[in-house]
């Protein structure tokens, strides 16, 4: 478990002035990792500081890093760094912070050449993601969606015992900014016993999620006990689990969602480390009286007391017309990562509880982060659903979202851009941002 | 589409005598690929010939190969070879065949040092498998299993329109011979509203499947038209989709199987190429009158006429007692890959029909290969099921398999070894074998 330490001291400042601005996403207390490319350069790993990136490959080449970090910092992905012990990861964090701290300005002249403006680079996926599993950890989301797909049976009996999850598609994970073509797929027959059609998805949705990267993995046949799970979590990213609701409805029985999800999953370029998040850990979700206790293998004191992350999440929409008219994106969802019924540690421990092996760089999706309040619902399927109308999936009985252009949305239209933001803040620590996870919908391609 | 050509000539013989024995698995007409390691050596790619492996890394180093094959043959996995164009793959096949042909024995002295006995090596997974998707393409399997899990609704309305599939776990795919620990997991409450327990799986099963490796991939946002799908298929392997039925029953709603599958998937070490299989291609499954035609994107003349593979499959069981008493494994299942409702081309085309990208080395599982006859059922869940007893999953109302030791099996016991074999044969061509896909069940590890 990471504890709050000197690297979180809110009075620390950087000689990179943009990091010290009030509300800056990437102050010296954050130090999120990324992989980026400069024009005509190879991919490098970097650390976000203010509006800059500290190029770790350059640092390694300039003698600013010591072993074993020189080797790790010269890789084209973060996997080697992510596979270090938590002790080595902490040491690396302190080293980076010392390079960037205001009072280390004697070195500033050596370090400044390793800074690159964030606007001058192309971000890449931060690591090789071997396997991606997606969970379903918000009980509000599960209940809302269950009400639509199974009105008489919204929350299944296993939900309060198992962190429900399924295997996702790793190949189609893309980094923020990658445009997403509206998928084409099979849609339900319009009458019982009729034939389905093949058409462009009409009910295209986003899902507000958080992705969690595995640091050190485990061997096949071994487990990760709940008390050790936090040591295997490297950091978090923002995730949009794009969803084709009409394709999903027709295909998902009996083996679960497949092509409704696999056309694209977008993540933000930044991994905010669990260590940076230490000041924002909180107790797990408070289960209502009468809910069952999780089984022993999913229970530990530290998980109960500090298994949560007080991370605030926001989703914005900007249509093509809004962009043309210079209007700011409109907020659709304002949610909290504390609304999840299951903690990240529980998801990881459960995932490995059958002996399944995790590899460094594997990603766990939280599932759609939805809260109790209507404006905290994490996808359009829930947001535009009028809860007293059963079985609203086909999209007819929906309350559309009204936009300042006079446009309405029940689901996403071509040209819409969805932008997810996330941040942690408290009275006693510097605010920490996650950057953005954005993607614009392009028209369907030829069938 | 691969066509039958001179490399399939049944009169061809090799100077490796074991390849010419009647019924040999790996005659010179087969030439399956593998990755193997000799003691203290690095992984090499190789070709099976008789009871030997032709070490392609050694061939490359001995000047026996020309560009671009020198580079490809020196890799530690087959991915580079698999990503070649089908034309280059054919050329490589002809080159390998020419090295091994009887009448090329002038070169024999140069080539012989590149031969390694199959018994002297440790096999590895043949390639990096980025993503693994598992289908459900046997309508007999789907109907049988559906009858157990949903007695009133066995075959869902989408089945005859969609090659149903789901994302599998890539990290836990292991090569034949790797022992498999019985998984531990959550099992259903014994009474409604009760708590589940955590225990070792009691209903452990195998699933007879065929794995299909993707050769050239496609870009995200593009599709693979049905007429081009065969060009993206590299070859086939035998696959055992180990399944924990009790874990599956409790966890699988609503997102599909997860930990019931992800503890291990075993594949045979050999990839038999689609080119080697050309003489054994056959018409697709004959759909009963009244079944719907697949939608246009899944229909093509070549797929209908030659989308099938006339591949015979067998599953054997050897218990610890049988092994101690020197008894041969007992056959449990004798199936045919021609019983699948969907072709491999249809599975691939459907998978990419939403723009999902395939990467070279991705694997598609066929789903359990079950036929109509009882002895062609591809898993114990079906084999020991007495079809007129509804909802037989809990395992009480089952007709056990009797073994020559007097033992009985409803599901797998610790110490049991499951062995899958496969072969193609016809009057006009040499028999082609697939090697074996074997795994032994070890006891569950400490909870």
PDB file of N, CA, C and O in Angstrom, chain B residues 347-397:
ATOM      1  N   UNK B 347     -16.452 -16.592 -39.238  1.00  0.00           N
ATOM      2  CA  UNK B 347     -16.099 -16.086 -37.899  1.00  0.00           C
ATOM      3  C   UNK B 347     -15.179 -14.875 -38.019  1.00  0.00           C
ATOM      4  O   UNK B 347     -15.366 -13.861 -37.344  1.00  0.00           O
ATOM      5  N   UNK B 348     -14.161 -14.998 -38.875  1.00  0.00           N
ATOM      6  CA  UNK B 348     -13.203 -13.891 -39.001  1.00  0.00           C
ATOM      7  C   UNK B 348     -13.881 -12.652 -39.575  1.00  0.00           C
ATOM      8  O   UNK B 348     -13.705 -11.536 -39.067  1.00  0.00           O
ATOM      9  N   UNK B 349     -14.635 -12.836 -40.639  1.00  0.00           N
ATOM     10  CA  UNK B 349     -15.291 -11.693 -41.271  1.00  0.00           C
ATOM     11  C   UNK B 349     -16.262 -11.020 -40.313  1.00  0.00           C
ATOM     12  O   UNK B 349     -16.318  -9.788 -40.218  1.00  0.00           O
ATOM     13  N   UNK B 350     -17.016 -11.823 -39.593  1.00  0.00           N
ATOM     14  CA  UNK B 350     -17.932 -11.228 -38.623  1.00  0.00           C
ATOM     15  C   UNK B 350     -17.162 -10.450 -37.552  1.00  0.00           C
ATOM     16  O   UNK B 350     -17.544  -9.328 -37.189  1.00  0.00           O
ATOM     17  N   UNK B 351     -16.074 -11.037 -37.071  1.00  0.00           N
ATOM     18  CA  UNK B 351     -15.300 -10.406 -35.986  1.00  0.00           C
ATOM     19  C   UNK B 351     -14.824  -9.009 -36.377  1.00  0.00           C
ATOM     20  O   UNK B 351     -14.781  -8.084 -35.557  1.00  0.00           O
ATOM     21  N   UNK B 352     -14.454  -8.868 -37.645  1.00  0.00           N
ATOM     22  CA  UNK B 352     -13.928  -7.579 -38.125  1.00  0.00           C
ATOM     23  C   UNK B 352     -15.018  -6.705 -38.728  1.00  0.00           C
ATOM     24  O   UNK B 352     -14.718  -5.605 -39.210  1.00  0.00           O
ATOM     25  N   UNK B 353     -16.253  -7.175 -38.732  1.00  0.00           N
ATOM     26  CA  UNK B 353     -17.306  -6.459 -39.466  1.00  0.00           C
ATOM     27  C   UNK B 353     -17.677  -5.133 -38.808  1.00  0.00           C
ATOM     28  O   UNK B 353     -18.343  -4.304 -39.415  1.00  0.00           O
ATOM     29  N   UNK B 354     -17.242  -4.922 -37.578  1.00  0.00           N
ATOM     30  CA  UNK B 354     -17.474  -3.640 -36.905  1.00  0.00           C
ATOM     31  C   UNK B 354     -16.234  -2.748 -36.946  1.00  0.00           C
ATOM     32  O   UNK B 354     -16.194  -1.718 -36.282  1.00  0.00           O
ATOM     33  N   UNK B 355     -15.228  -3.173 -37.696  1.00  0.00           N
ATOM     34  CA  UNK B 355     -13.991  -2.393 -37.773  1.00  0.00           C
ATOM     35  C   UNK B 355     -12.929  -2.858 -36.778  1.00  0.00           C
ATOM     36  O   UNK B 355     -11.851  -2.269 -36.713  1.00  0.00           O
ATOM     37  N   UNK B 356     -13.219  -3.911 -36.026  1.00  0.00           N
ATOM     38  CA  UNK B 356     -12.228  -4.427 -35.067  1.00  0.00           C
ATOM     39  C   UNK B 356     -10.989  -4.908 -35.821  1.00  0.00           C
ATOM     40  O   UNK B 356     -11.105  -5.583 -36.838  1.00  0.00           O
ATOM     41  N   UNK B 357      -9.831  -4.551 -35.324  1.00  0.00           N
ATOM     42  CA  UNK B 357      -8.587  -4.951 -35.991  1.00  0.00           C
ATOM     43  C   UNK B 357      -8.056  -6.272 -35.464  1.00  0.00           C
ATOM     44  O   UNK B 357      -8.102  -6.539 -34.273  1.00  0.00           O
ATOM     45  N   UNK B 358      -7.585  -7.082 -36.392  1.00  0.00           N
ATOM     46  CA  UNK B 358      -6.871  -8.322 -36.070  1.00  0.00           C
ATOM     47  C   UNK B 358      -5.381  -8.045 -36.192  1.00  0.00           C
ATOM     48  O   UNK B 358      -4.943  -7.336 -37.108  1.00  0.00           O
ATOM     49  N   UNK B 359      -4.617  -8.660 -35.311  1.00  0.00           N
ATOM     50  CA  UNK B 359      -3.161  -8.581 -35.416  1.00  0.00           C
ATOM     51  C   UNK B 359      -2.642  -9.978 -35.729  1.00  0.00           C
ATOM     52  O   UNK B 359      -3.228 -10.984 -35.303  1.00  0.00           O
ATOM     53  N   UNK B 360      -1.550 -10.028 -36.453  1.00  0.00           N
ATOM     54  CA  UNK B 360      -0.947 -11.317 -36.773  1.00  0.00           C
ATOM     55  C   UNK B 360      -0.696 -12.091 -35.485  1.00  0.00           C
ATOM     56  O   UNK B 360      -0.099 -11.557 -34.557  1.00  0.00           O
ATOM     57  N   UNK B 361      -1.152 -13.328 -35.448  1.00  0.00           N
ATOM     58  CA  UNK B 361      -0.983 -14.159 -34.259  1.00  0.00           C
ATOM     59  C   UNK B 361      -2.226 -14.225 -33.395  1.00  0.00           C
ATOM     60  O   UNK B 361      -2.292 -15.042 -32.466  1.00  0.00           O
ATOM     61  N   UNK B 362      -3.210 -13.387 -33.660  1.00  0.00           N
ATOM     62  CA  UNK B 362      -4.477 -13.496 -32.924  1.00  0.00           C
ATOM     63  C   UNK B 362      -5.081 -14.877 -33.185  1.00  0.00           C
ATOM     64  O   UNK B 362      -4.901 -15.459 -34.261  1.00  0.00           O
ATOM     65  N   UNK B 363      -5.805 -15.366 -32.203  1.00  0.00           N
ATOM     66  CA  UNK B 363      -6.367 -16.706 -32.336  1.00  0.00           C
ATOM     67  C   UNK B 363      -7.884 -16.673 -32.161  1.00  0.00           C
ATOM     68  O   UNK B 363      -8.401 -16.009 -31.270  1.00  0.00           O
ATOM     69  N   UNK B 364      -8.555 -17.404 -33.036  1.00  0.00           N
ATOM     70  CA  UNK B 364      -9.998 -17.618 -32.926  1.00  0.00           C
ATOM     71  C   UNK B 364     -10.230 -19.064 -32.519  1.00  0.00           C
ATOM     72  O   UNK B 364      -9.749 -19.988 -33.181  1.00  0.00           O
ATOM     73  N   UNK B 365     -10.953 -19.264 -31.437  1.00  0.00           N
ATOM     74  CA  UNK B 365     -11.369 -20.621 -31.080  1.00  0.00           C
ATOM     75  C   UNK B 365     -12.701 -20.913 -31.750  1.00  0.00           C
ATOM     76  O   UNK B 365     -13.545 -20.037 -31.902  1.00  0.00           O
ATOM     77  N   UNK B 366     -12.862 -22.166 -32.141  1.00  0.00           N
ATOM     78  CA  UNK B 366     -14.083 -22.535 -32.874  1.00  0.00           C
ATOM     79  C   UNK B 366     -15.300 -22.634 -31.957  1.00  0.00           C
ATOM     80  O   UNK B 366     -16.433 -22.594 -32.411  1.00  0.00           O
ATOM     81  N   UNK B 367     -15.055 -22.782 -30.659  1.00  0.00           N
ATOM     82  CA  UNK B 367     -16.110 -23.258 -29.761  1.00  0.00           C
ATOM     83  C   UNK B 367     -16.107 -24.770 -29.778  1.00  0.00           C
ATOM     84  O   UNK B 367     -15.518 -25.412 -30.667  1.00  0.00           O
ATOM     85  N   UNK B 368     -16.758 -25.335 -28.768  1.00  0.00           N
ATOM     86  CA  UNK B 368     -16.768 -26.786 -28.620  1.00  0.00           C
ATOM     87  C   UNK B 368     -17.307 -27.455 -29.874  1.00  0.00           C
ATOM     88  O   UNK B 368     -18.387 -27.107 -30.356  1.00  0.00           O
ATOM     89  N   UNK B 369     -16.541 -28.408 -30.380  1.00  0.00           N
ATOM     90  CA  UNK B 369     -16.943 -29.133 -31.582  1.00  0.00           C
ATOM     91  C   UNK B 369     -17.768 -30.348 -31.147  1.00  0.00           C
ATOM     92  O   UNK B 369     -17.227 -31.334 -30.654  1.00  0.00           O
ATOM     93  N   UNK B 370     -19.073 -30.227 -31.293  1.00  0.00           N
ATOM     94  CA  UNK B 370     -19.974 -31.332 -30.980  1.00  0.00           C
ATOM     95  C   UNK B 370     -20.791 -31.663 -32.207  1.00  0.00           C
ATOM     96  O   UNK B 370     -21.185 -30.767 -32.954  1.00  0.00           O
ATOM     97  N   UNK B 371     -21.045 -32.962 -32.388  1.00  0.00           N
ATOM     98  CA  UNK B 371     -21.910 -33.387 -33.477  1.00  0.00           C
ATOM     99  C   UNK B 371     -23.255 -33.837 -32.941  1.00  0.00           C
ATOM    100  O   UNK B 371     -23.571 -33.661 -31.755  1.00  0.00           O
ATOM    101  N   UNK B 372     -24.016 -34.445 -33.826  1.00  0.00           N
ATOM    102  CA  UNK B 372     -25.359 -34.873 -33.441  1.00  0.00           C
ATOM    103  C   UNK B 372     -25.304 -36.143 -32.577  1.00  0.00           C
ATOM    104  O   UNK B 372     -26.062 -36.279 -31.609  1.00  0.00           O
ATOM    105  N   UNK B 373     -24.409 -37.052 -32.929  1.00  0.00           N
ATOM    106  CA  UNK B 373     -24.345 -38.323 -32.203  1.00  0.00           C
ATOM    107  C   UNK B 373     -23.812 -38.106 -30.793  1.00  0.00           C
ATOM    108  O   UNK B 373     -22.995 -37.215 -30.545  1.00  0.00           O
ATOM    109  N   UNK B 374     -24.250 -38.951 -29.876  1.00  0.00           N
ATOM    110  CA  UNK B 374     -23.843 -38.788 -28.484  1.00  0.00           C
ATOM    111  C   UNK B 374     -22.322 -38.852 -28.326  1.00  0.00           C
ATOM    112  O   UNK B 374     -21.733 -38.059 -27.592  1.00  0.00           O
ATOM    113  N   UNK B 375     -21.681 -39.788 -29.036  1.00  0.00           N
ATOM    114  CA  UNK B 375     -20.234 -39.924 -28.853  1.00  0.00           C
ATOM    115  C   UNK B 375     -19.438 -38.836 -29.567  1.00  0.00           C
ATOM    116  O   UNK B 375     -18.213 -38.831 -29.520  1.00  0.00           O
ATOM    117  N   UNK B 376     -20.134 -37.925 -30.227  1.00  0.00           N
ATOM    118  CA  UNK B 376     -19.420 -36.799 -30.843  1.00  0.00           C
ATOM    119  C   UNK B 376     -19.592 -35.519 -30.028  1.00  0.00           C
ATOM    120  O   UNK B 376     -19.228 -34.441 -30.484  1.00  0.00           O
ATOM    121  N   UNK B 377     -20.138 -35.618 -28.844  1.00  0.00           N
ATOM    122  CA  UNK B 377     -20.258 -34.441 -27.990  1.00  0.00           C
ATOM    123  C   UNK B 377     -18.883 -34.065 -27.443  1.00  0.00           C
ATOM    124  O   UNK B 377     -18.170 -34.921 -26.919  1.00  0.00           O
ATOM    125  N   UNK B 378     -18.544 -32.793 -27.529  1.00  0.00           N
ATOM    126  CA  UNK B 378     -17.161 -32.374 -27.322  1.00  0.00           C
ATOM    127  C   UNK B 378     -16.785 -31.966 -25.921  1.00  0.00           C
ATOM    128  O   UNK B 378     -15.723 -31.354 -25.722  1.00  0.00           O
ATOM    129  N   UNK B 379     -17.611 -32.277 -24.921  1.00  0.00           N
ATOM    130  CA  UNK B 379     -17.239 -31.966 -23.532  1.00  0.00           C
ATOM    131  C   UNK B 379     -18.033 -32.876 -22.611  1.00  0.00           C
ATOM    132  O   UNK B 379     -19.045 -33.454 -23.003  1.00  0.00           O
ATOM    133  N   UNK B 380     -17.571 -33.003 -21.382  1.00  0.00           N
ATOM    134  CA  UNK B 380     -18.257 -33.879 -20.425  1.00  0.00           C
ATOM    135  C   UNK B 380     -19.625 -33.335 -20.051  1.00  0.00           C
ATOM    136  O   UNK B 380     -20.555 -34.108 -19.789  1.00  0.00           O
ATOM    137  N   UNK B 381     -19.770 -32.025 -20.018  1.00  0.00           N
ATOM    138  CA  UNK B 381     -21.071 -31.429 -19.719  1.00  0.00           C
ATOM    139  C   UNK B 381     -22.146 -32.023 -20.619  1.00  0.00           C
ATOM    140  O   UNK B 381     -23.257 -32.319 -20.179  1.00  0.00           O
ATOM    141  N   UNK B 382     -21.790 -32.216 -21.888  1.00  0.00           N
ATOM    142  CA  UNK B 382     -22.744 -32.807 -22.827  1.00  0.00           C
ATOM    143  C   UNK B 382     -22.726 -34.336 -22.786  1.00  0.00           C
ATOM    144  O   UNK B 382     -23.752 -34.984 -22.881  1.00  0.00           O
ATOM    145  N   UNK B 383     -21.515 -34.899 -22.675  1.00  0.00           N
ATOM    146  CA  UNK B 383     -21.374 -36.355 -22.788  1.00  0.00           C
ATOM    147  C   UNK B 383     -22.105 -37.106 -21.681  1.00  0.00           C
ATOM    148  O   UNK B 383     -22.672 -38.167 -21.909  1.00  0.00           O
ATOM    149  N   UNK B 384     -22.044 -36.564 -20.477  1.00  0.00           N
ATOM    150  CA  UNK B 384     -22.632 -37.295 -19.344  1.00  0.00           C
ATOM    151  C   UNK B 384     -24.030 -36.787 -19.017  1.00  0.00           C
ATOM    152  O   UNK B 384     -24.628 -37.195 -18.029  1.00  0.00           O
ATOM    153  N   UNK B 385     -24.512 -35.890 -19.867  1.00  0.00           N
ATOM    154  CA  UNK B 385     -25.839 -35.311 -19.670  1.00  0.00           C
ATOM    155  C   UNK B 385     -26.891 -36.262 -20.226  1.00  0.00           C
ATOM    156  O   UNK B 385     -26.768 -36.758 -21.345  1.00  0.00           O
ATOM    157  N   UNK B 386     -27.889 -36.489 -19.435  1.00  0.00           N
ATOM    158  CA  UNK B 386     -28.994 -37.283 -19.930  1.00  0.00           C
ATOM    159  C   UNK B 386     -30.049 -36.304 -20.421  1.00  0.00           C
ATOM    160  O   UNK B 386     -30.712 -35.638 -19.642  1.00  0.00           O
ATOM    161  N   UNK B 387     -30.174 -36.216 -21.725  1.00  0.00           N
ATOM    162  CA  UNK B 387     -30.892 -35.122 -22.356  1.00  0.00           C
ATOM    163  C   UNK B 387     -32.327 -34.923 -21.942  1.00  0.00           C
ATOM    164  O   UNK B 387     -32.877 -33.850 -22.126  1.00  0.00           O
ATOM    165  N   UNK B 388     -32.967 -35.954 -21.380  1.00  0.00           N
ATOM    166  CA  UNK B 388     -34.352 -35.731 -21.014  1.00  0.00           C
ATOM    167  C   UNK B 388     -34.481 -35.234 -19.570  1.00  0.00           C
ATOM    168  O   UNK B 388     -35.566 -35.071 -19.058  1.00  0.00           O
ATOM    169  N   UNK B 389     -33.352 -35.012 -18.928  1.00  0.00           N
ATOM    170  CA  UNK B 389     -33.388 -34.432 -17.589  1.00  0.00           C
ATOM    171  C   UNK B 389     -33.011 -32.964 -17.685  1.00  0.00           C
ATOM    172  O   UNK B 389     -31.880 -32.628 -17.982  1.00  0.00           O
ATOM    173  N   UNK B 390     -33.963 -32.137 -17.420  1.00  0.00           N
ATOM    174  CA  UNK B 390     -33.703 -30.709 -17.570  1.00  0.00           C
ATOM    175  C   UNK B 390     -32.724 -30.238 -16.510  1.00  0.00           C
ATOM    176  O   UNK B 390     -32.613 -30.816 -15.439  1.00  0.00           O
ATOM    177  N   UNK B 391     -32.000 -29.187 -16.855  1.00  0.00           N
ATOM    178  CA  UNK B 391     -31.172 -28.462 -15.893  1.00  0.00           C
ATOM    179  C   UNK B 391     -30.224 -29.371 -15.124  1.00  0.00           C
ATOM    180  O   UNK B 391     -30.190 -29.368 -13.899  1.00  0.00           O
ATOM    181  N   UNK B 392     -29.464 -30.148 -15.859  1.00  0.00           N
ATOM    182  CA  UNK B 392     -28.596 -31.142 -15.235  1.00  0.00           C
ATOM    183  C   UNK B 392     -27.233 -30.580 -14.848  1.00  0.00           C
ATOM    184  O   UNK B 392     -26.342 -31.316 -14.474  1.00  0.00           O
ATOM    185  N   UNK B 393     -27.053 -29.274 -14.901  1.00  0.00           N
ATOM    186  CA  UNK B 393     -25.736 -28.699 -14.620  1.00  0.00           C
ATOM    187  C   UNK B 393     -25.192 -29.047 -13.250  1.00  0.00           C
ATOM    188  O   UNK B 393     -24.017 -29.376 -13.109  1.00  0.00           O
ATOM    189  N   UNK B 394     -26.015 -29.000 -12.190  1.00  0.00           N
ATOM    190  CA  UNK B 394     -25.439 -29.292 -10.884  1.00  0.00           C
ATOM    191  C   UNK B 394     -24.786 -30.663 -10.803  1.00  0.00           C
ATOM    192  O   UNK B 394     -24.052 -30.935  -9.863  1.00  0.00           O
ATOM    193  N   UNK B 395     -25.025 -31.506 -11.769  1.00  0.00           N
ATOM    194  CA  UNK B 395     -24.194 -32.698 -11.866  1.00  0.00           C
ATOM    195  C   UNK B 395     -24.768 -33.909 -11.161  1.00  0.00           C
ATOM    196  O   UNK B 395     -24.117 -34.946 -11.094  1.00  0.00           O
ATOM    197  N   UNK B 396     -25.952 -33.806 -10.645  1.00  0.00           N
ATOM    198  CA  UNK B 396     -26.496 -34.966  -9.941  1.00  0.00           C
ATOM    199  C   UNK B 396     -27.109 -35.967 -10.910  1.00  0.00           C
ATOM    200  O   UNK B 396     -26.889 -37.170 -10.790  1.00  0.00           O
ATOM    201  N   UNK B 397     -27.877 -35.459 -11.886  1.00  0.00           N
ATOM    202  CA  UNK B 397     -28.554 -36.377 -12.797  1.00  0.00           C
ATOM    203  C   UNK B 397     -27.717 -36.555 -14.053  1.00  0.00           C
ATOM    204  O   UNK B 397     -27.996 -35.972 -15.094  1.00  0.00           O
TER     205      UNK B 397
END
